[in-house]
């Protein structure tokens, strides 16, 4: 997966505890799809809330879009992508 400069800056800026590390967020997303592989990732701020979006290919090669709350790693959306 790719972390762009803006995402890295946001993570550094919010390292006081606002945002979980990308490693922890990726682990949380992959826990929902054991054996899966990470694809694209994106960190967004919407209405003052940080969301981390991850594309995952599961062990059966199905594509999933997973969205997590970047502050605590809770999965908000987990749906199969067509």
Backbone as ProteinMPNN parsed JSONL, in Angstrom:
{"seq_chain_A": "XXXXXXXXXXXXXXXXXXXXXXXXXXXXXXXXXXXXXXXXXXXXXXXXXXXXXXXXXXXXXXXXXXXXXXXXXXXXXXXXXX", "coords_chain_A": {"N_chain_A": [[0.828, -1.184, 0.0], [0.284, 2.345, -0.362], [1.396, 5.278, 1.161], [0.756, 8.55, 1.026], [2.484, 11.762, 0.977], [0.953, 13.737, 2.24], [-0.758, 12.204, 3.873], [1.146, 11.104, 5.584], [2.099, 13.408, 6.831], [-0.225, 14.203, 8.142], [-0.541, 12.095, 9.911], [1.751, 12.375, 11.473], [1.302, 14.94, 12.507], [-0.917, 14.447, 14.065], [-0.056, 12.679, 15.961], [-0.269, 12.726, 18.665], [-2.209, 11.144, 19.65], [-4.652, 11.293, 18.384], [-5.003, 9.922, 15.937], [-4.772, 6.486, 15.12], [-1.886, 4.406, 14.463], [-0.903, 3.689, 11.061], [-0.143, 1.068, 10.754], [-1.502, -0.273, 12.861], [-4.143, 0.244, 12.109], [-4.238, -1.044, 9.62], [-3.832, -3.683, 10.485], [-6.196, -4.08, 11.94], [-8.107, -3.935, 9.889], [-7.305, -6.116, 8.281], [-7.769, -8.185, 10.058], [-10.447, -8.654, 9.817], [-10.544, -10.005, 7.483], [-8.985, -12.61, 7.257], [-5.904, -13.757, 5.924], [-6.006, -12.046, 3.847], [-4.93, -9.474, 1.486], [-3.492, -6.251, 1.498], [-4.619, -3.443, -0.365], [-5.048, -0.379, -1.97], [-4.894, 2.439, 0.238], [-6.411, 5.042, 2.177], [-6.545, 8.068, 3.923], [-8.916, 10.165, 5.29], [-10.521, 13.23, 6.198], [-13.631, 13.857, 7.414], [-16.178, 15.943, 8.198], [-14.891, 16.649, 10.587], [-14.043, 14.229, 11.524], [-11.795, 11.523, 11.413], [-11.282, 9.19, 8.88], [-10.282, 6.008, 7.769], [-9.672, 4.353, 4.89], [-9.591, 1.224, 3.286], [-8.63, -1.052, 0.765], [-9.055, -4.476, 0.309], [-7.962, -7.668, -0.737], [-9.332, -10.745, -0.4], [-8.668, -14.179, 0.73], [-9.953, -15.671, -1.181], [-9.712, -14.138, -3.385], [-11.543, -12.092, -3.573], [-12.642, -8.723, -3.66], [-12.679, -6.253, -1.148], [-14.025, -3.388, 0.454], [-13.067, -1.59, 3.146], [-13.809, 0.473, 5.84], [-12.55, 2.381, 8.439], [-12.739, 3.866, 11.704], [-10.374, 6.176, 12.245], [-9.4, 6.985, 14.662], [-9.79, 5.037, 16.603], [-9.758, 2.539, 15.442], [-12.072, 1.111, 14.955], [-14.254, -0.798, 12.903], [-16.229, 0.62, 10.48], [-17.482, 0.293, 8.022], [-17.766, -2.514, 5.898], [-17.688, -3.938, 3.133], [-18.299, -5.925, 0.195], [-16.664, -5.274, -2.824], [-17.748, -4.68, -6.08]], "CA_chain_A": [[0.0, 0.0, 0.0], [1.019, 3.588, -0.508], [1.033, 6.369, 2.054], [1.297, 9.758, 0.398], [3.115, 12.719, 1.878], [-0.087, 14.4, 3.028], [-1.174, 11.274, 4.916], [2.243, 10.99, 6.552], [2.1, 14.644, 7.607], [-1.393, 14.181, 9.027], [-0.265, 11.123, 10.979], [2.733, 12.989, 12.361], [0.66, 16.062, 13.18], [-1.897, 13.95, 15.023], [0.524, 11.553, 16.685], [-0.534, 12.87, 20.095], [-3.236, 10.197, 20.045], [-5.883, 11.45, 17.63], [-5.083, 8.892, 14.908], [-4.001, 5.266, 15.32], [-0.858, 4.226, 13.437], [-1.374, 2.974, 9.88], [0.088, -0.352, 11.006], [-2.614, -0.783, 13.688], [-5.365, 0.305, 11.312], [-4.149, -2.131, 8.636], [-4.038, -4.936, 11.219], [-7.629, -4.175, 12.262], [-8.823, -4.234, 8.644], [-6.96, -7.476, 7.865], [-8.372, -9.132, 11.001], [-11.783, -8.96, 9.305], [-10.361, -10.84, 6.289], [-7.74, -13.369, 7.441], [-5.275, -14.202, 4.683], [-6.186, -11.023, 2.822], [-3.797, -8.616, 1.136], [-3.841, -4.84, 1.419], [-4.533, -2.704, -1.616], [-4.95, 1.058, -1.727], [-5.377, 2.971, 1.511], [-6.633, 6.474, 2.125], [-6.976, 8.724, 5.157], [-9.718, 11.347, 4.981], [-11.221, 13.899, 7.285], [-14.997, 14.213, 7.028], [-16.944, 16.536, 9.295], [-14.091, 16.629, 11.8], [-13.788, 12.843, 11.9], [-10.801, 10.882, 10.543], [-11.672, 7.882, 8.371], [-9.217, 5.302, 7.063], [-10.295, 3.444, 3.942], [-8.653, 0.197, 2.848], [-9.081, -2.09, -0.152], [-8.455, -5.768, 0.671], [-8.272, -8.878, -1.522], [-9.339, -11.848, 0.557], [-8.021, -15.424, 0.309], [-10.669, -16.149, -2.37], [-9.473, -13.097, -4.387], [-12.655, -11.146, -3.61], [-12.231, -7.38, -3.249], [-13.489, -5.673, -0.073], [-13.766, -2.021, 0.89], [-13.212, -1.509, 4.596], [-13.631, 1.829, 6.358], [-12.351, 2.356, 9.881], [-12.561, 5.104, 12.451], [-8.915, 6.253, 12.386], [-9.017, 7.309, 16.039], [-9.842, 3.874, 17.494], [-9.655, 1.301, 14.672], [-13.363, 0.428, 14.813], [-14.715, -0.944, 11.524], [-17.497, 1.301, 10.25], [-18.064, -0.328, 6.831], [-17.011, -3.672, 5.448], [-18.553, -4.499, 2.09], [-17.638, -6.476, -0.981], [-16.631, -4.369, -3.957], [-18.073, -5.413, -7.324]], "C_chain_A": [[0.87, 1.244, 0.0], [0.497, 4.617, 0.488], [1.619, 7.632, 1.45], [1.794, 10.749, 1.445], [2.102, 13.41, 2.786], [-0.558, 13.504, 4.169], [-0.109, 11.18, 6.001], [2.268, 12.231, 7.436], [0.937, 14.668, 8.584], [-1.138, 13.244, 10.201], [0.72, 11.716, 11.979], [2.086, 14.111, 13.172], [-0.267, 15.584, 14.291], [-1.371, 12.801, 15.864], [0.309, 11.638, 18.192], [-1.675, 11.959, 20.544], [-4.516, 10.308, 19.264], [-6.071, 10.314, 16.634], [-4.214, 7.702, 15.294], [-2.931, 5.177, 14.227], [-1.46, 3.465, 12.257], [-1.212, 1.469, 10.077], [-1.07, -0.951, 11.804], [-3.92, -0.789, 12.901], [-5.384, -0.8, 10.261], [-4.391, -3.476, 9.298], [-5.52, -5.135, 11.533], [-8.44, -4.54, 11.024], [-8.559, -5.676, 8.209], [-7.545, -8.531, 8.796], [-9.777, -9.534, 10.545], [-11.727, -9.891, 8.095], [-9.039, -11.6, 6.392], [-7.201, -13.894, 6.111], [-5.383, -13.191, 3.563], [-4.918, -10.219, 2.584], [-4.289, -7.183, 0.977], [-3.701, -4.31, 0.002], [-4.329, -1.236, -1.278], [-5.502, 1.421, -0.361], [-5.529, 4.473, 1.371], [-7.111, 6.974, 3.484], [-7.709, 9.992, 4.77], [-10.253, 11.959, 6.267], [-12.573, 14.319, 6.75], [-15.72, 14.716, 8.262], [-16.204, 16.44, 10.63], [-13.744, 15.236, 12.308], [-12.802, 12.233, 10.903], [-11.245, 9.472, 10.189], [-10.515, 7.294, 7.578], [-9.888, 4.255, 6.188], [-9.244, 2.51, 3.36], [-9.344, -0.721, 1.839], [-8.324, -3.365, 0.208], [-8.899, -6.817, -0.342], [-8.202, -10.045, -0.549], [-8.701, -13.102, -0.041], [-8.689, -16.032, -0.931], [-10.588, -15.15, -3.524], [-10.673, -12.164, -4.576], [-12.168, -9.804, -3.076], [-13.23, -6.816, -2.236], [-13.065, -4.232, 0.169], [-14.067, -1.957, 2.376], [-12.935, -0.067, 5.013], [-13.571, 1.755, 7.876], [-12.351, 3.769, 10.447], [-11.072, 5.17, 12.772], [-8.48, 6.552, 13.817], [-8.985, 6.086, 16.944], [-9.775, 2.535, 16.77], [-10.953, 0.539, 14.501], [-13.768, 0.377, 13.339], [-16.104, -0.335, 11.401], [-18.236, 0.705, 9.057], [-17.145, -1.456, 6.409], [-17.878, -4.346, 4.383], [-17.741, -4.94, 0.881], [-17.765, -5.494, -2.126], [-16.876, -5.177, -5.221], [-17.029, -5.226, -8.372]], "O_chain_A": [[2.056, 1.187, 0.327], [-0.713, 4.796, 0.631], [2.839, 7.776, 1.367], [1.552, 10.587, 2.641], [2.372, 13.638, 3.965], [-0.738, 13.968, 5.295], [-0.422, 11.177, 7.192], [2.439, 12.126, 8.651], [1.09, 15.104, 9.725], [-1.476, 13.558, 11.342], [0.544, 11.575, 13.189], [2.301, 14.216, 14.379], [-0.39, 16.233, 15.33], [-2.153, 12.031, 16.423], [0.671, 10.713, 18.92], [-2.068, 12.001, 21.71], [-5.411, 9.485, 19.457], [-7.177, 9.792, 16.496], [-3.077, 7.866, 15.736], [-3.065, 5.809, 13.179], [-2.406, 2.695, 12.422], [-2.045, 0.687, 9.621], [-1.567, -2.023, 11.458], [-4.713, -1.724, 13.017], [-6.42, -1.425, 10.034], [-5.083, -4.326, 8.736], [-6.037, -6.244, 11.403], [-9.356, -5.358, 11.099], [-9.486, -6.382, 7.812], [-7.794, -9.658, 8.367], [-10.24, -10.631, 10.855], [-12.733, -10.495, 7.723], [-8.08, -11.271, 5.694], [-7.951, -14.41, 5.282], [-4.911, -13.437, 2.453], [-3.967, -10.272, 3.364], [-5.349, -6.931, 0.404], [-2.785, -4.682, -0.732], [-3.531, -0.896, -0.405], [-6.444, 0.802, 0.135], [-4.862, 5.102, 0.55], [-7.98, 6.367, 4.11], [-7.187, 10.806, 4.008], [-10.412, 11.282, 7.282], [-12.663, 15.044, 5.76], [-15.855, 13.997, 9.252], [-16.811, 16.182, 11.67], [-13.209, 15.089, 13.407], [-12.952, 12.404, 9.693], [-11.546, 8.661, 11.064], [-9.853, 7.994, 6.811], [-10.589, 3.375, 6.686], [-8.151, 2.938, 2.988], [-10.494, -1.117, 2.032], [-7.106, -3.344, 0.391], [-10.059, -6.851, -0.752], [-7.16, -10.308, 0.052], [-8.246, -13.086, -1.185], [-8.068, -16.815, -1.649], [-11.299, -15.285, -4.52], [-10.804, -11.521, -5.618], [-11.368, -9.759, -2.141], [-14.444, -6.886, -2.426], [-11.881, -3.904, 0.096], [-15.186, -2.237, 2.809], [-11.948, 0.535, 4.59], [-14.427, 1.146, 8.517], [-12.01, 4.733, 9.762], [-10.558, 4.316, 13.494], [-7.306, 6.387, 14.149], [-8.255, 6.067, 17.936], [-9.738, 1.491, 17.421], [-10.951, -0.567, 13.961], [-13.647, 1.365, 12.616], [-17.032, -0.715, 12.116], [-19.464, 0.616, 9.065], [-15.924, -1.374, 6.539], [-18.696, -5.212, 4.691], [-16.667, -4.413, 0.588], [-18.839, -4.946, -2.372], [-16.279, -6.237, -5.411], [-17.152, -5.772, -9.468]]}, "name": "protein", "num_of_chains": 1, "seq": "XXXXXXXXXXXXXXXXXXXXXXXXXXXXXXXXXXXXXXXXXXXXXXXXXXXXXXXXXXXXXXXXXXXXXXXXXXXXXXXXXX"}
